[in-house]
Short mmCIF file of C-alpha atoms (C1' of nucleotides) in Angstrom, two decimals:
data_model
loop_
_atom_site.label_atom_id
_atom_site.label_comp_id
_atom_site.label_asym_id
_atom_site.label_seq_id
_atom_site.Cartn_x
_atom_site.Cartn_y
_atom_site.Cartn_z
CA MET A 23 47.25 55.12 99.64
CA ASP A 24 44.07 55.65 101.65
CA ASN A 25 41.46 58.12 100.67
CA LEU A 26 39.09 59.97 102.72
CA PHE A 27 36.71 60.06 99.59
CA SER A 28 35.65 56.97 97.86
CA ASN A 29 35.84 57.26 94.29
CA SER A 30 32.18 58.16 93.62
CA GLU A 31 32.80 61.08 96.36
CA LEU A 32 35.62 62.28 94.84
CA GLU A 33 33.91 62.64 91.26
CA ASN A 34 31.31 64.10 93.14
CA LEU A 35 33.66 66.90 94.66
CA ILE A 36 35.20 67.36 91.51
CA ARG A 37 31.76 67.89 89.74
CA GLU A 38 30.50 70.19 92.36
CA ILE A 39 33.58 72.36 92.61
CA SER A 40 33.62 72.35 88.77
CA GLN A 41 30.05 73.58 88.73
CA GLY A 42 30.75 76.23 91.28
CA ARG A 43 33.64 77.35 89.14
CA GLU A 44 31.63 77.35 85.98
CA MET A 45 28.79 79.38 87.77
CA THR A 46 31.26 82.04 88.97
CA THR A 47 32.46 82.22 85.55
CA GLN A 48 28.98 83.16 84.54
CA LEU A 49 28.59 85.52 87.06
CA GLN A 50 31.82 87.18 85.74
CA ASN A 51 30.42 87.32 82.45
CA HIS A 52 27.12 88.67 83.90
CA LEU A 53 29.14 91.75 85.57
CA ASN A 54 30.67 92.74 82.33
CA VAL A 55 27.68 94.00 80.95
CA SER A 56 27.21 96.20 83.95
CA SER A 57 29.17 98.88 85.32
CA SER A 58 29.37 100.22 89.12
CA SER A 59 32.39 101.56 91.42
CA SER A 60 32.39 98.28 93.17
CA ARG A 61 33.23 96.70 89.57
CA ASP A 62 37.17 96.65 90.55
CA LYS A 63 36.39 94.88 93.83
CA CYS A 64 33.90 92.29 92.07
CA ASP A 65 36.52 91.61 89.57
CA TYR A 66 39.04 91.08 92.19
CA LEU A 67 37.09 88.86 94.33
CA LEU A 68 36.25 86.62 91.26
CA HIS A 69 39.52 86.53 90.28
CA LYS A 70 40.38 84.94 93.46
CA ILE A 71 37.49 83.01 93.65
CA LEU A 72 38.21 81.05 90.30
CA TYR A 73 41.86 80.95 91.31
CA SER A 74 40.87 78.89 94.62
CA TYR A 75 38.53 76.81 92.28
CA ASP A 76 41.40 76.15 90.26
CA GLN A 77 43.66 75.20 93.07
CA ALA A 78 41.01 72.97 94.82
CA LEU A 79 40.53 71.10 91.39
CA SER A 80 44.19 70.81 91.14
CA ILE A 81 44.79 69.70 94.57
CA ILE A 82 42.11 66.65 93.96
CA ARG A 83 42.95 65.80 90.66
CA ASN A 84 46.61 65.47 91.76
CA ASN A 85 45.35 63.36 94.66
CA ARG A 86 43.22 61.29 92.60
CA ARG A 87 45.77 60.49 89.87
CA ALA A 88 48.35 59.37 92.59
CA SER A 89 45.96 57.14 94.22
CA ASP A 90 43.45 56.14 91.28
CA GLU A 91 43.74 55.73 87.69
CA THR A 92 40.08 55.14 87.07
CA LEU A 93 39.11 58.64 86.64
CA THR A 94 36.59 58.76 84.05
CA PRO A 95 37.52 61.08 81.10
CA SER A 96 34.60 63.15 81.64
CA ILE A 97 35.55 64.34 84.96
CA LEU A 98 39.19 64.95 83.82
CA MET A 99 37.72 67.08 80.83
CA ALA A 100 35.57 68.81 83.37
CA THR A 101 38.29 69.79 85.47
CA ASN A 102 41.24 69.91 83.38
CA GLN A 103 40.30 73.25 81.83
CA ASP A 104 42.44 75.96 81.63
CA SER A 105 44.27 76.62 84.98
CA PRO A 106 47.36 78.73 84.05
CA GLN A 107 48.03 79.00 88.11
CA SER A 108 47.55 75.54 88.94
CA LEU A 109 49.22 73.97 91.22
CA VAL A 110 52.22 71.74 90.38
CA SER A 111 53.79 69.31 92.76
CA ASP A 112 57.30 69.71 92.88
CA GLU A 113 57.98 66.42 94.52
CA SER A 114 61.45 65.24 94.01
CA ASP A 115 62.37 61.75 93.62
CA GLN A 116 65.69 62.76 95.90
CA ASP A 117 63.62 64.15 98.44
CA PHE A 118 62.02 60.73 98.98
CA LYS A 119 65.37 59.21 98.80
CA ASP A 120 66.38 61.56 101.35
CA LEU A 121 63.60 60.37 103.45
CA ALA A 122 64.12 56.72 103.12
CA SER A 123 67.97 56.76 103.73
CA LYS A 124 67.61 59.42 106.50
CA LYS A 125 70.87 61.03 105.43
CA ARG A 126 69.44 64.56 105.57
CA LYS A 127 67.31 65.99 108.23
CA ALA A 128 63.64 65.86 107.19
CA VAL A 129 61.98 69.17 106.79
CA ALA A 130 58.65 69.71 106.05
CA LYS A 131 58.17 71.38 102.38
CA TRP A 132 55.43 72.25 100.27
CA THR A 133 55.03 74.59 97.09
CA LYS A 134 52.17 76.86 95.98
CA LYS A 135 52.20 78.82 92.69
CA VAL A 136 50.56 82.54 93.28
CA LYS A 137 49.79 84.39 89.93
CA VAL A 138 49.52 87.90 90.39
CA SER A 139 47.81 91.05 88.98
CA PRO A 140 50.62 93.51 88.66
CA GLU A 141 48.16 96.29 88.52
CA ARG A 142 47.06 95.41 91.98
CA GLY A 143 50.39 95.38 93.57
CA ILE A 144 51.73 92.13 93.66
CA GLU A 145 53.05 92.50 97.46
CA GLY A 146 49.44 92.10 98.66
CA GLN A 147 48.90 89.28 96.55
CA LEU A 148 51.74 87.60 97.83
CA ASP A 149 50.99 87.91 101.19
CA ASP A 150 50.18 84.64 103.16
CA GLY A 151 49.27 86.13 106.26
CA PHE A 152 52.70 85.68 107.99
CA TYR A 153 55.45 88.10 109.01
CA TRP A 154 58.57 86.99 107.15
CA ARG A 155 61.88 88.60 107.15
CA LYS A 156 64.47 88.11 104.21
CA TYR A 157 67.72 86.83 105.25
CA GLY A 158 69.11 85.87 101.84
CA GLN A 159 68.94 85.83 98.15
CA LYS A 160 70.76 83.54 95.56
CA ASP A 161 70.82 83.22 92.11
CA ILE A 162 69.68 79.83 91.06
CA LEU A 163 71.41 77.74 88.22
CA GLY A 164 69.00 77.90 85.22
CA ALA A 165 66.91 80.06 86.55
CA LYS A 166 66.08 83.77 85.12
CA HIS A 167 65.37 85.17 88.58
CA PRO A 168 66.78 84.86 92.07
CA ARG A 169 65.37 83.24 94.97
CA GLY A 170 64.51 85.07 97.96
CA TYR A 171 65.17 83.50 101.43
CA TYR A 172 62.56 84.27 104.19
CA ARG A 173 62.04 83.32 107.60
CA CYS A 174 59.55 84.04 109.97
CA SER A 175 59.94 87.05 111.83
CA HIS A 176 59.25 85.64 115.15
CA ARG A 177 62.12 83.20 114.89
CA HIS A 178 63.90 84.60 118.03
CA ALA A 179 60.90 85.89 119.89
CA GLN A 180 58.82 82.79 119.72
CA GLY A 181 61.35 80.43 118.33
CA CYS A 182 59.14 79.81 115.04
CA LEU A 183 61.30 78.18 112.44
CA ALA A 184 59.04 78.61 109.22
CA THR A 185 60.85 79.50 106.27
CA LYS A 186 59.95 80.11 102.86
CA GLN A 187 61.53 80.78 99.39
CA VAL A 188 60.03 83.15 96.71
CA GLN A 189 60.93 82.70 93.25
CA LYS A 190 59.51 84.31 89.98
CA SER A 191 58.66 82.07 87.36
CA ASP A 192 60.61 81.80 84.49
CA GLU A 193 58.09 81.10 82.10
CA ASP A 194 55.34 83.45 83.43
CA PRO A 195 56.67 86.78 85.01
CA ILE A 196 53.53 87.44 86.88
CA THR A 197 53.54 83.65 88.56
CA TYR A 198 55.67 83.15 91.69
CA GLU A 199 56.70 79.87 93.29
CA ILE A 200 56.72 79.92 96.88
CA THR A 201 58.01 77.00 98.75
CA TYR A 202 57.78 76.90 102.25
CA ARG A 203 59.69 74.79 105.05
CA ARG A 204 58.53 74.02 108.58
CA LYS A 205 55.14 74.79 110.01
CA HIS A 206 54.77 78.30 112.02
CA THR A 207 55.04 77.94 115.73
CA CYS A 208 54.41 81.40 116.38
CA ASN A 209 50.71 82.46 116.80
CA THR A 210 51.15 85.86 115.35
CA ARG A 211 49.39 86.12 111.92
CA VAL A 212 48.48 89.18 109.76
CA GLY A 213 44.65 89.96 109.73
CA GLN A 214 43.25 87.40 111.76
CA THR A 215 42.07 89.24 114.71
CA ASN A 216 43.92 92.88 114.21
CA VAL A 217 43.38 95.01 111.36
CA ASN A 218 46.02 97.31 112.57
CA ASN A 219 48.67 95.31 111.93
CA PRO A 220 51.69 97.31 111.00
CA PRO A 221 53.00 97.02 107.52
CA ILE A 222 56.18 95.59 106.82
CA SER A 223 58.18 97.41 104.28
CA LEU A 224 58.85 95.85 100.60
CA PRO A 225 62.66 95.25 99.61
CA GLY A 226 64.20 98.26 98.63
CA PRO A 227 65.28 99.77 95.65
CA GLN A 228 68.50 97.83 95.32
CA ASN A 229 66.54 94.88 94.49
CA ILE A 230 66.84 95.18 90.75
CA ASP A 231 64.72 92.25 89.87
CA PRO A 232 61.74 92.57 92.91
CA THR A 233 61.34 88.77 92.71
CA PRO A 234 60.48 88.16 96.50
CA LEU A 235 57.81 90.56 97.53
CA PRO A 236 56.47 89.05 100.68
CA GLN A 237 54.66 90.76 103.62
CA ASN A 238 51.49 92.10 104.61
CA SER A 239 48.57 93.23 102.24
CA GLN A 240 45.99 95.77 103.10
CA GLU A 241 43.41 92.74 102.70
CA PRO A 242 45.05 90.02 104.74
CA SER A 243 41.91 88.58 106.23
CA PHE A 244 40.36 87.88 102.72
CA ASN A 245 42.92 85.47 102.03
CA ILE A 246 41.55 83.18 99.76
CA GLN A 247 44.49 82.81 97.75
CA THR A 248 46.40 81.27 100.89
CA SER A 249 44.24 78.25 100.09
CA LEU A 250 46.06 77.32 96.79
CA GLY A 251 48.99 75.59 99.08
CA PHE A 252 49.64 71.82 98.13
CA VAL A 253 51.55 69.64 100.40
CA THR A 254 54.31 68.07 98.09
CA GLN A 255 55.97 66.56 100.91
CA ASP A 256 56.53 66.46 104.61
CA LEU A 257 59.32 64.97 105.90
CA GLY A 258 58.95 66.61 109.01
CA SER A 259 60.19 65.17 112.11
CA HIS A 260 57.85 67.31 114.64
CA THR A 261 59.50 65.83 117.94
CA GLU A 262 62.37 68.54 118.21
CA ASN A 263 59.97 71.04 118.35
CA PRO A 264 59.88 72.51 122.04
CA PHE A 265 56.34 73.93 121.48
CA ILE A 266 53.63 71.74 122.26
CA ASN A 267 50.53 73.55 121.61
CA PRO A 268 51.79 75.83 118.51
CA GLU A 269 52.48 72.51 117.08
CA ILE A 270 49.05 71.35 117.07
CA ASN A 271 48.16 74.91 116.37
CA ASN A 272 50.16 74.84 113.13
CA ILE A 273 48.43 71.44 111.92
CA PHE A 274 45.29 73.34 111.56
CA SER A 275 47.06 76.16 110.55
CA ASP A 276 48.38 74.23 107.63
CA CYS A 277 44.81 72.65 107.07
CA GLU A 278 43.78 76.35 106.59
CA ASP A 279 46.25 77.57 104.16
CA ILE A 280 45.50 74.27 102.26
CA LEU A 281 41.82 73.83 102.29
CA GLY A 282 40.33 76.00 105.05
CA ASN A 283 39.81 79.18 103.35
CA TYR A 284 38.31 77.83 100.17
CA SER A 285 36.16 75.35 101.60
CA PHE A 286 35.15 77.85 104.23
CA ASN A 287 34.75 81.14 101.99
CA ILE A 288 33.96 79.94 98.89
CA LEU A 289 32.43 76.78 98.80
CA SER A 290 28.77 76.66 100.01
CA PRO A 291 28.82 75.21 103.71
CA SER A 292 25.74 73.09 102.70
CA THR A 293 27.73 71.58 100.13
CA PHE A 294 31.17 71.09 101.33
CA GLY A 295 32.03 72.62 104.63
CA SER A 296 30.34 70.44 107.19
CA ASN A 297 31.33 67.47 105.48
CA ILE A 298 35.08 68.10 104.82
CA PHE A 299 36.58 70.21 107.38
CA PRO A 300 35.05 70.92 110.65
CA ASN A 301 35.88 67.61 112.20
CA PRO A 302 39.63 67.75 112.69
CA THR A 303 39.81 63.68 112.32
CA HIS A 304 38.85 64.35 108.69
CA VAL A 305 41.44 67.11 108.33
CA THR A 306 44.30 64.56 109.15
CA ASN A 307 42.60 61.84 106.63
CA TYR A 308 42.47 64.14 103.79
CA ASP A 309 44.91 63.43 101.04
CA CYS A 310 46.70 66.57 101.02
CA PHE A 311 48.38 65.28 104.13
CA ASP A 312 49.47 61.97 102.73
CA ASN A 313 52.83 62.36 104.23
CA LEU A 314 51.70 63.98 107.07
CA GLU A 315 48.95 61.44 108.31
CA SER A 316 51.28 59.11 110.33
CA GLN A 317 52.45 62.11 112.24
CA LEU A 318 49.38 64.12 112.81
CA SER A 319 47.43 61.48 113.89
CA PRO A 320 48.83 61.20 117.65
CA PHE A 321 48.11 65.24 117.87
CA VAL A 322 44.64 64.84 116.62
CA ALA A 323 43.71 61.76 118.92
CA GLY A 324 45.01 64.00 121.53
CA ILE A 325 42.81 66.90 120.75
CA SER A 326 39.73 64.69 120.45
CA SER A 327 40.48 63.23 123.77
CA THR A 328 41.53 66.34 125.68
CA THR A 329 40.19 69.37 124.03
CA THR A 330 36.87 70.45 122.48
CA PRO A 331 37.15 70.38 118.87
CA PRO A 332 37.83 73.85 117.37
CA THR A 333 34.98 75.62 116.40
CA VAL A 334 35.09 76.86 113.06
CA SER A 335 33.15 79.79 111.76
CA THR A 336 33.22 81.21 108.32
CA HIS A 337 36.28 83.59 108.40
CA SER A 338 38.04 82.58 111.41
CA SER A 339 41.22 80.74 111.37
CA PHE A 340 41.30 76.96 112.31
CA GLY A 341 41.07 76.74 115.96
CA PHE A 342 43.42 79.64 116.53
CA SER A 343 41.65 80.64 119.81
CA GLU A 344 42.23 76.88 121.08
CA PHE A 345 45.67 77.17 121.24
CA GLY A 346 46.86 80.91 120.84
CA SER A 347 45.14 82.02 124.30
CA GLY A 348 47.33 84.65 126.03
CA PHE A 349 48.92 85.97 123.11
CA SER A 350 48.02 89.42 122.28
CA PHE A 351 47.79 90.11 118.61
CA ASN A 352 48.26 93.93 119.06
CA ASN A 353 51.78 93.04 121.11
CA GLN A 354 53.98 92.16 118.12
CA GLY A 355 56.83 91.89 120.49
CA TYR A 356 60.29 92.15 118.67
CA PHE A 357 61.19 90.92 115.17
CA TRP A 358 64.56 89.54 114.64
"C1'" DA B 2 68.47 104.86 116.86
"C1'" DT B 3 66.44 101.10 115.50
"C1'" DT B 4 64.82 97.63 112.54
"C1'" DA B 5 65.23 95.82 107.61
"C1'" DT B 6 67.63 94.18 103.44
"C1'" DT B 7 71.31 93.56 100.72
"C1'" DT B 8 75.00 90.65 99.61
"C1'" DG B 9 79.77 88.34 99.71
"C1'" DA B 10 81.38 84.80 102.58
"C1'" DC B 11 80.65 80.66 104.49
"C1'" DC B 12 78.47 76.10 105.33
"C1'" DT B 13 75.91 72.25 103.66
"C1'" DT B 14 74.19 69.15 100.81
"C1'" DT B 15 74.45 66.74 96.28
"C1'" DA C 11 83.43 70.90 93.06
"C1'" DA C 12 79.38 72.97 92.57
"C1'" DA C 13 75.01 74.48 93.65
"C1'" DG C 14 71.92 75.70 97.15
"C1'" DG C 15 70.97 77.74 101.61
"C1'" DT C 16 72.33 80.56 105.81
"C1'" DC C 17 74.94 84.03 108.02
"C1'" DA C 18 76.14 88.43 109.15
"C1'" DA C 19 78.43 92.82 108.32
"C1'" DA C 20 77.60 96.58 105.79
"C1'" DT C 21 73.88 99.25 103.96
"C1'" DA C 22 69.18 101.24 103.68
"C1'" DA C 23 65.05 102.40 105.52
"C1'" DT C 24 62.14 104.37 108.73
#
DNA sequence: ATTATTTGACCTTT
DNA sequence: AAAGGTCAAATAAT
């Protein structure tokens, strides 16, 4: 398993993020003694910041353990603190067997856990910036809560095959496990450029257990929580995708989902940003994409040779303007 | 009227 | 065979 980072680099990375997290905690404690009208907002942001740090650390730790067992105890201690909403890889051996045997069509799959604060409205916190349409719900054996099935609302309009499953955690009623399959090939994403996106209604009252609560929030652009994604597997064969540009687009979209938001919005650019993300070749080498790497490399090579690398600003989505030209965010088209 | 969700049936995978 | 995943008609929401 090739790492983009050396052991020492990884340790430094972990140390930096840990320090950032610690300082954020201190800030939080400091804010506890003062009171202002923006207190709630600060708490909210801090919650998300800490959450993002936890996810980043979890990703790196996971990586590190998978590729190298020489992690020093001190680093583990420093990063293994309470992370109740830590991301957990749900890689299954079966999935790898499938990949090896080619019995089943390989489909990209990755899971993230979202911990919500009920008082803030869970739908907003579960928002991942995409439009989803529910197409099913199933009781799952051994699970307390049903699993909701969603597909991209632009399935027909744009041929986007992305789907996700949302399931309330058995143990923790405010944690939701969201499993994504396939990349979005649509270019419509909530809150990227249009703050007037119409909200999509939430599941109706018939939904006794409100497990799946996807859709929009009022704060879609500050979507730190989407950074908590962790690639647990990607068996995707991208070759059947009829969309060329969107395919590349989604590579960056995924990168953004997994790392982009925290690296741009949270981590100091002087510390991390410029070293980690702006160069797309780094993205493909990042260990979160272990299973993607071979498939993404050709595309990235194409990008490097034929287009200008995406310019990344602090809040912009990754290279969206590069591939989404001509699409109007004001025109949603029809959903299906 | 149109669009989204619910839910049992049906299909696929294990 | 059974569990997971999707379809689609019925229903609800707007």
